[in-house]
Every structure is written in structure tokens, then in C-alpha cells.
Coordinates of C-alpha atoms in Angstrom, one line a residue:
V1 CA 7.1 10.4 77.6
V2 CA 3.7 9.2 78.9
A3 CA 1.0 11.8 78.7
T4 CA -2.6 12.5 77.6
P5 CA -2.7 14.1 74.1
G6 CA -4.1 17.4 75.5
R7 CA -1.4 17.8 78.1
L8 CA 1.4 16.8 75.7
A9 CA 0.2 19.3 73.1
H10 CA 0.2 22.0 75.8
H11 CA 3.8 21.2 76.8
L12 CA 4.9 21.2 73.2
V13 CA 3.6 24.8 72.9
E14 CA 4.6 26.1 76.3
A15 CA 7.9 24.4 76.8
G16 CA 9.0 24.3 73.2
L17 CA 9.8 20.5 73.4
S18 CA 10.9 18.7 70.3
L19 CA 9.6 15.2 69.4
R20 CA 11.7 14.7 66.3
A21 CA 13.8 12.0 68.0
V22 CA 10.8 9.9 69.0
E23 CA 11.0 6.5 67.3
F24 CA 7.8 4.9 68.8
L25 CA 4.4 6.5 69.4
V26 CA 1.7 4.5 71.2
F27 CA -1.9 5.6 71.6
D28 CA -3.4 3.4 74.3
E29 CA -7.2 3.3 74.4
A30 CA -7.1 4.9 70.9
D31 CA -10.9 4.5 70.4
R32 CA -11.6 6.4 73.6
L33 CA -9.1 9.2 72.7
F34 CA -11.0 9.8 69.5
E35 CA -14.4 9.5 71.2
M36 CA -13.3 12.1 73.7
G37 CA -12.3 14.6 71.0
F38 CA -8.6 14.4 71.1
A39 CA -8.2 14.0 67.3
P40 CA -6.9 17.6 66.8
Q41 CA -4.2 17.2 69.5
I42 CA -3.2 13.7 68.1
H43 CA -2.7 15.2 64.6
E44 CA -0.8 18.1 66.2
I45 CA 1.5 15.8 68.1
M46 CA 2.1 13.5 65.1
A47 CA 2.9 16.6 62.9
K48 CA 5.8 17.4 65.2
M49 CA 7.4 14.0 64.9
S50 CA 9.6 12.3 62.4
D51 CA 7.8 10.4 59.6
K52 CA 10.1 7.4 60.3
R53 CA 8.5 6.7 63.7
Q54 CA 6.4 3.6 64.3
T55 CA 2.9 4.4 65.5
V56 CA 0.8 1.8 67.4
L57 CA -2.9 2.3 68.1
V58 CA -4.2 0.0 70.9
S59 CA -7.9 -0.3 71.0
A60 CA -10.6 -2.6 72.3
T61 CA -12.9 -1.6 69.4
M62 CA -12.4 -0.4 65.8
P63 CA -14.8 2.5 65.3
S64 CA -14.9 4.0 61.8
M65 CA -13.1 7.2 62.8
L66 CA -10.2 5.1 64.1
I67 CA -10.0 3.1 60.8
E68 CA -10.2 6.4 58.8
F69 CA -7.4 7.9 60.9
A70 CA -5.2 4.8 60.4
R71 CA -5.7 4.9 56.7
A72 CA -5.1 8.6 56.3
G73 CA -2.6 9.3 59.0
L74 CA -0.4 6.2 59.0
R75 CA 2.0 4.7 56.5
D76 CA 1.2 1.1 55.5
P77 CA -1.0 0.4 58.6
Q78 CA -1.4 -3.2 59.8
I79 CA -4.3 -4.4 61.9
V80 CA -3.5 -7.1 64.4
R81 CA -6.7 -8.6 65.9
L82 CA -7.3 -11.3 68.5
D83 CA -10.0 -13.4 66.9
S84 CA -13.0 -13.5 69.1
E85 CA -13.5 -17.3 68.6
M86 CA -10.0 -17.8 70.0
S87 CA -10.3 -15.5 72.9
I88 CA -13.6 -16.5 74.5
S89 CA -13.6 -19.6 76.7
P90 CA -16.2 -22.2 75.8
L91 CA -16.9 -22.4 79.5
L92 CA -18.1 -18.8 79.6
K93 CA -21.8 -18.4 80.1
T94 CA -23.5 -15.2 79.0
V95 CA -27.1 -14.5 80.0
F96 CA -29.3 -11.5 79.1
F97 CA -32.5 -10.5 80.9
T98 CA -35.0 -8.0 79.9
M99 CA -36.8 -6.2 82.8
R100 CA -37.9 -2.9 84.2
M101 CA -35.2 -0.7 85.7
E102 CA -36.5 -1.0 89.2
E103 CA -36.3 -4.8 89.1
K104 CA -32.6 -5.0 88.1
T105 CA -31.0 -5.1 91.6
A106 CA -33.5 -7.8 92.9
A107 CA -33.0 -9.8 89.7
L108 CA -29.2 -9.7 90.1
I109 CA -29.4 -10.9 93.7
H110 CA -31.9 -13.6 92.8
T111 CA -29.5 -14.8 90.0
I112 CA -26.5 -14.8 92.3
D113 CA -28.4 -16.6 95.1
K114 CA -30.6 -19.0 93.1
V115 CA -29.1 -19.5 89.7
L116 CA -25.3 -19.4 90.0
D117 CA -23.6 -22.4 91.5
S118 CA -22.4 -21.6 95.1
D119 CA -18.7 -21.7 94.0
A120 CA -19.3 -19.8 90.6
Q121 CA -17.8 -16.4 90.0
A122 CA -19.4 -13.7 87.9
L123 CA -18.6 -10.3 86.5
V124 CA -21.3 -7.7 86.7
F125 CA -20.9 -4.7 84.3
C126 CA -22.2 -1.3 85.3
A127 CA -22.4 2.0 83.4
T128 CA -20.8 4.2 86.0
R129 CA -18.6 4.1 89.1
H130 CA -21.5 5.1 91.2
H131 CA -23.6 2.1 89.9
A132 CA -20.6 -0.2 90.7
E133 CA -20.2 1.2 94.2
Y134 CA -24.0 1.0 94.9
L135 CA -24.2 -2.6 93.7
S136 CA -21.1 -3.6 95.7
L137 CA -22.7 -2.2 98.9
V138 CA -26.0 -4.0 98.2
L139 CA -24.2 -7.3 97.6
T140 CA -22.0 -6.8 100.7
H141 CA -25.2 -6.1 102.7
R142 CA -26.6 -9.4 101.4
G143 CA -23.5 -11.3 102.5
I144 CA -22.2 -11.9 98.9
T145 CA -18.4 -11.5 98.7
N146 CA -17.6 -8.9 96.0
V147 CA -15.3 -6.2 94.9
A148 CA -15.9 -3.1 92.7
V149 CA -13.3 -2.1 90.0
Y150 CA -13.6 1.1 88.1
G151 CA -11.4 3.7 86.3
A152 CA -11.2 6.3 89.1
M153 CA -10.0 3.8 91.6
D154 CA -6.4 3.9 92.7
Q155 CA -4.2 1.5 90.6
T156 CA -3.0 -0.4 93.6
A157 CA -6.6 -1.0 94.9
R158 CA -7.6 -2.1 91.4
K159 CA -4.8 -4.6 91.2
I160 CA -5.6 -6.0 94.7
N161 CA -9.3 -6.3 93.8
V162 CA -8.7 -8.1 90.5
A163 CA -6.2 -10.4 92.2
R164 CA -8.7 -11.3 94.9
F165 CA -11.2 -12.2 92.2
T166 CA -8.6 -14.1 90.2
D167 CA -7.6 -16.0 93.3
K168 CA -11.2 -16.9 93.9
E169 CA -11.4 -15.1 97.3
I170 CA -14.3 -13.1 95.9
R171 CA -17.3 -14.4 94.2
I172 CA -18.6 -11.3 92.3
M173 CA -16.6 -8.5 90.6
V174 CA -18.7 -5.4 89.9
V175 CA -17.0 -3.4 87.1
T176 CA -17.3 -0.5 84.8
D177 CA -16.0 -0.7 81.2
L178 CA -12.5 -0.5 82.5
A179 CA -12.5 -4.2 83.5
A180 CA -14.0 -5.1 80.1
R181 CA -10.8 -3.9 78.5

């Protein structure tokens, strides 16, 4: 069964489904589920399952509420982490600029045109889908090859855009936090 916690909790009540035979329970994006207020539904779902199940929480971050949940709600929880020193390429360059809001787009274009090597690729992180779409249009207008990738995008389109970036057809990938994960 693949479902959001809210929808699954609804089906458990409405359809009278039983989850006692479930052996594995996976919460993908567990940090986001708790941030979005699904904790009551998660507890409700887990209460209707066997205690012998294996529960996996997959999360890009470990906020305190997720750690507390793991300690209180899981038997003998184990944390598996990818050490950051081992996962970040030494070739990766990270640059931070401080500027006024109205200067951001111009600074991005200047950085792409004048600072990046002509064959270099870059990820540009945006807060929202609308920001990503806007920047993608601006970059396209400037003749800079780019794609936007965000959560509301069709899965097929997302895969195509990521593949184009990975295959170096595209120079800039404008993303929301989806791509960061």
C-alpha cells in the first residue's frame, strides 16, 4: 500500500481495512510528514499494525521531533547516516552572496555569464515553484540553457529534465527543495 498518512487513516476508518499482516512500514520524507502535521495519523496507522513489523523512516534531515518519535515509537531504532564528508565531492564549489532582493536575478546572470566556466554546470535553488519557473524563463530569455525541476512537476518531465542536466545537455538546473533531496 502506498499512500499519504491522512488518506490511509481515512481508508482505515471508512473501509475497515486491517493492517495487521503488514511486515514493513516505510515513511518516506519522514521529516516533512511531521513538519506538515501528520504525526497523529502516523501514530493511528502504527497502532493498527503488528508490533513485529519493521519500520523505516527515510529523511534528509533529523529534526528533534523525528528523533523523539523514533525513540518513543520504535523498538530498538537504528540510525543509518551517510556521512557528509563522504558524500560531497571535493570538486563541488559552493558560493554565497549577500545582496538586496532586487539584485538577485542580475547577480545570478552575472555569475553564470562571467564567473562560471563556459562548460560548467550549476544548480540554482529556489524557495518555490514560481521562483523556479520565473528564473528559468529569465535564463532562457538570456540564452542560457536550463531546466526547472520542482515537486508539482509531472514525474516523467522531472526525470527528463534531470537526465538532460546529468547528460550535460543543459547548463543550469533551477530547483526547489525537491532536487536537494
